[in-house]
mmCIF file of C-alpha atoms in Angstrom:
data_model
loop_
_atom_site.group_PDB
_atom_site.id
_atom_site.type_symbol
_atom_site.label_atom_id
_atom_site.label_comp_id
_atom_site.label_asym_id
_atom_site.label_seq_id
_atom_site.Cartn_x
_atom_site.Cartn_y
_atom_site.Cartn_z
ATOM 1 C CA UNK A 28 14.731 0.974 3.158
ATOM 2 C CA UNK A 29 16.493 3.571 1.203
ATOM 3 C CA UNK A 30 15.177 6.277 -1.326
ATOM 4 C CA UNK A 31 16.119 6.345 -5.039
ATOM 5 C CA UNK A 32 17.508 9.952 -4.688
ATOM 6 C CA UNK A 33 19.767 8.583 -2.025
ATOM 7 C CA UNK A 34 22.892 8.259 -4.153
ATOM 8 C CA UNK A 35 25.394 7.220 -1.482
ATOM 9 C CA UNK A 36 23.370 3.955 -0.699
ATOM 10 C CA UNK A 37 21.631 2.709 -3.512
ATOM 11 C CA UNK A 38 18.249 1.153 -3.039
ATOM 12 C CA UNK A 39 17.918 -2.543 -2.385
ATOM 13 C CA UNK A 40 16.059 -4.621 -5.157
ATOM 14 C CA UNK A 41 12.434 -3.443 -5.848
ATOM 15 C CA UNK A 42 10.414 -6.770 -6.433
ATOM 16 C CA UNK A 43 6.814 -6.459 -7.520
ATOM 17 C CA UNK A 44 5.931 -2.886 -8.360
ATOM 18 C CA UNK A 45 2.559 -1.161 -8.468
ATOM 19 C CA UNK A 46 0.258 -2.283 -10.889
ATOM 20 C CA UNK A 47 2.188 -5.587 -11.768
ATOM 21 C CA UNK A 48 0.113 -8.358 -12.562
ATOM 22 C CA UNK A 49 -0.362 -10.586 -9.503
ATOM 23 C CA UNK A 50 -2.379 -13.657 -9.395
ATOM 24 C CA UNK A 51 -1.886 -13.601 -5.393
ATOM 25 C CA UNK A 52 -3.579 -10.076 -4.564
ATOM 26 C CA UNK A 53 -6.637 -8.311 -5.753
ATOM 27 C CA UNK A 54 -8.666 -10.892 -7.402
ATOM 28 C CA UNK A 55 -11.756 -8.506 -6.737
ATOM 29 C CA UNK A 56 -10.162 -5.828 -9.245
ATOM 30 C CA UNK A 57 -10.528 -6.654 -12.655
ATOM 31 C CA UNK A 58 -7.273 -8.167 -14.025
ATOM 32 C CA UNK A 59 -5.868 -8.301 -10.665
ATOM 33 C CA UNK A 60 -2.484 -6.238 -10.009
ATOM 34 C CA UNK A 61 -0.294 -5.380 -7.161
ATOM 35 C CA UNK A 62 -1.221 -2.324 -5.204
ATOM 36 C CA UNK A 63 2.356 -1.367 -3.717
ATOM 37 C CA UNK A 64 5.951 -1.630 -4.283
ATOM 38 C CA UNK A 65 7.925 -4.681 -2.721
ATOM 39 C CA UNK A 66 10.995 -3.803 -1.451
ATOM 40 C CA UNK A 67 13.422 -6.664 -0.777
ATOM 41 C CA UNK A 68 15.804 -6.189 2.248
ATOM 42 C CA UNK A 69 17.272 -8.566 4.751
ATOM 43 C CA UNK A 70 15.178 -9.515 7.622
ATOM 44 C CA UNK A 71 15.164 -6.847 10.537
ATOM 45 C CA UNK A 72 16.430 -4.080 8.186
ATOM 46 C CA UNK A 73 14.949 -0.591 9.213
ATOM 47 C CA UNK A 74 11.712 0.788 7.696
ATOM 48 C CA UNK A 75 12.035 4.395 8.089
ATOM 49 C CA UNK A 76 9.577 7.312 7.335
ATOM 50 C CA UNK A 77 10.080 9.042 4.139
ATOM 51 C CA UNK A 78 8.824 12.332 5.690
ATOM 52 C CA UNK A 79 7.736 13.876 8.954
ATOM 53 C CA UNK A 80 4.579 12.422 10.311
ATOM 54 C CA UNK A 81 2.343 10.521 12.894
ATOM 55 C CA UNK A 82 1.617 6.694 13.093
ATOM 56 C CA UNK A 83 -2.119 6.285 12.639
ATOM 57 C CA UNK A 84 -1.868 2.521 13.279
ATOM 58 C CA UNK A 85 0.385 -0.164 14.369
ATOM 59 C CA UNK A 86 -1.088 -3.628 13.352
ATOM 60 C CA UNK A 87 0.848 -5.997 15.309
ATOM 61 C CA UNK A 88 -1.433 -8.925 14.836
ATOM 62 C CA UNK A 89 -1.237 -12.318 12.852
ATOM 63 C CA UNK A 90 -4.240 -12.212 10.302
ATOM 64 C CA UNK A 91 -3.242 -14.791 7.831
ATOM 65 C CA UNK A 92 0.257 -16.233 8.588
ATOM 66 C CA UNK A 93 3.202 -15.525 10.500
ATOM 67 C CA UNK A 94 3.958 -11.800 10.028
ATOM 68 C CA UNK A 95 1.724 -11.656 6.747
ATOM 69 C CA UNK A 96 -0.227 -8.691 7.549
ATOM 70 C CA UNK A 97 1.877 -7.086 10.325
ATOM 71 C CA UNK A 98 1.774 -3.257 9.404
ATOM 72 C CA UNK A 99 2.397 0.047 10.394
ATOM 73 C CA UNK A 100 0.690 2.992 8.860
ATOM 74 C CA UNK A 101 1.903 6.878 8.945
ATOM 75 C CA UNK A 102 0.008 10.123 7.990
ATOM 76 C CA UNK A 103 2.705 11.905 6.204
ATOM 77 C CA UNK A 104 2.555 15.853 5.544
ATOM 78 C CA UNK A 105 4.145 16.487 2.232
ATOM 79 C CA UNK A 106 4.387 19.616 0.085
ATOM 80 C CA UNK A 107 1.597 20.159 -2.674
ATOM 81 C CA UNK A 108 3.376 20.682 -6.210
ATOM 82 C CA UNK A 109 -0.044 21.440 -7.551
ATOM 83 C CA UNK A 110 -0.508 24.265 -4.991
ATOM 84 C CA UNK A 111 3.032 25.831 -3.926
ATOM 85 C CA UNK A 112 3.120 26.947 -0.307
ATOM 86 C CA UNK A 113 0.433 24.484 1.047
ATOM 87 C CA UNK A 114 0.835 20.832 2.075
ATOM 88 C CA UNK A 115 -1.174 17.740 1.555
ATOM 89 C CA UNK A 116 -1.507 14.496 3.809
ATOM 90 C CA UNK A 117 -0.505 11.153 2.408
ATOM 91 C CA UNK A 118 -0.889 7.801 4.253
ATOM 92 C CA UNK A 119 1.547 5.230 3.765
ATOM 93 C CA UNK A 120 0.836 1.627 4.862
ATOM 94 C CA UNK A 121 3.910 -0.913 5.137
ATOM 95 C CA UNK A 122 2.976 -4.493 5.354
ATOM 96 C CA UNK A 123 4.995 -7.617 6.478
ATOM 97 C CA UNK A 124 6.849 -5.692 9.143
ATOM 98 C CA UNK A 125 8.421 -7.698 11.697
ATOM 99 C CA UNK A 126 6.496 -8.598 14.731
ATOM 100 C CA UNK A 127 6.809 -6.395 17.568
ATOM 101 C CA UNK A 128 9.062 -3.719 15.684
ATOM 102 C CA UNK A 129 6.588 -1.141 14.761
ATOM 103 C CA UNK A 130 6.415 2.216 16.157
ATOM 104 C CA UNK A 131 3.555 3.067 18.543
ATOM 105 C CA UNK A 132 0.396 4.493 17.292
ATOM 106 C CA UNK A 133 0.149 8.117 17.845
ATOM 107 C CA UNK A 134 3.951 8.483 17.809
ATOM 108 C CA UNK A 135 5.277 11.626 15.854
ATOM 109 C CA UNK A 136 8.137 10.529 13.389
ATOM 110 C CA UNK A 137 10.440 12.372 11.718
ATOM 111 C CA UNK A 138 11.885 11.997 8.505
ATOM 112 C CA UNK A 139 14.332 8.824 8.506
ATOM 113 C CA UNK A 140 13.250 7.790 11.773
ATOM 114 C CA UNK A 141 12.544 3.882 12.033
ATOM 115 C CA UNK A 142 9.073 3.049 12.358
ATOM 116 C CA UNK A 143 9.603 -0.899 11.832
ATOM 117 C CA UNK A 144 11.717 -3.695 10.569
ATOM 118 C CA UNK A 145 11.585 -5.876 7.590
ATOM 119 C CA UNK A 146 9.745 -9.042 8.302
ATOM 120 C CA UNK A 147 9.286 -12.282 6.616
ATOM 121 C CA UNK A 148 6.249 -12.794 4.056
ATOM 122 C CA UNK A 149 4.403 -15.706 5.586
ATOM 123 C CA UNK A 150 4.118 -17.950 2.417
ATOM 124 C CA UNK A 151 7.234 -20.084 2.463
ATOM 125 C CA UNK A 152 6.772 -21.087 -1.327
ATOM 126 C CA UNK A 153 7.078 -17.418 -2.632
ATOM 127 C CA UNK A 154 8.078 -15.547 0.332
ATOM 128 C CA UNK A 155 11.402 -13.411 0.921
ATOM 129 C CA UNK A 156 12.136 -10.728 3.422
ATOM 130 C CA UNK A 157 10.528 -7.841 2.263
ATOM 131 C CA UNK A 158 8.541 -4.661 2.823
ATOM 132 C CA UNK A 159 5.180 -3.962 0.901
ATOM 133 C CA UNK A 160 4.522 -0.090 0.907
ATOM 134 C CA UNK A 161 1.227 1.326 -0.190
ATOM 135 C CA UNK A 162 0.087 5.108 -0.442
ATOM 136 C CA UNK A 163 -3.232 6.372 -0.165
ATOM 137 C CA UNK A 164 -4.676 9.962 -0.332
ATOM 138 C CA UNK A 165 -7.564 8.987 1.878
ATOM 139 C CA UNK A 166 -6.955 7.939 5.667
ATOM 140 C CA UNK A 167 -10.300 5.982 5.670
ATOM 141 C CA UNK A 168 -8.910 3.758 2.783
ATOM 142 C CA UNK A 169 -5.751 3.312 4.338
ATOM 143 C CA UNK A 170 -7.316 2.347 7.856
ATOM 144 C CA UNK A 171 -9.723 0.006 6.014
ATOM 145 C CA UNK A 172 -6.807 -1.609 4.262
ATOM 146 C CA UNK A 173 -8.354 -0.917 0.938
ATOM 147 C CA UNK A 174 -5.829 -2.033 -1.820
ATOM 148 C CA UNK A 175 -8.303 -0.815 -4.468
ATOM 149 C CA UNK A 176 -7.734 2.692 -3.494
ATOM 150 C CA UNK A 177 -4.010 2.829 -3.330
ATOM 151 C CA UNK A 178 -2.168 4.884 -5.679
ATOM 152 C CA UNK A 179 1.179 4.836 -7.294
ATOM 153 C CA UNK A 180 3.959 6.213 -5.118
ATOM 154 C CA UNK A 181 5.521 7.649 -7.848
ATOM 155 C CA UNK A 182 2.085 9.695 -8.758
ATOM 156 C CA UNK A 183 2.387 11.060 -5.179
ATOM 157 C CA UNK A 184 5.761 11.981 -5.703
ATOM 158 C CA UNK A 185 4.990 14.113 -8.782
ATOM 159 C CA UNK A 186 2.203 15.718 -7.543
#
């Protein structure tokens, strides 16, 4: 998946964005909203780490339907824009990863290294191959799969 600042390779089509209304997700949050970014790509396209990090979970299990909740989570170290010269931890969760393609738990990864491959969203009536990307400030929230605590990736990028 390409990042917006990569001018030589424009990003793939971004579907549902963070905060968009959703009748399929997050009904426990008033108003219901999509807690991540859906990046549409061809099935099997590489998903790469945006920064240096460490895989904290590799959930290669079927929880709802085929490939629906396959995920990989990475603890990223990013420079703090609020306190120059320091770093902060950010936790990235990628859902709908193709089964048996995610990096193993505990693996250290570099920026641009493949951590999995785009899978197929399991609901045939609305599904397309894509990666659902969420970010968290808290490792506990990421590991608990707590969508209510996800934050907008552009907020993280600015801070």
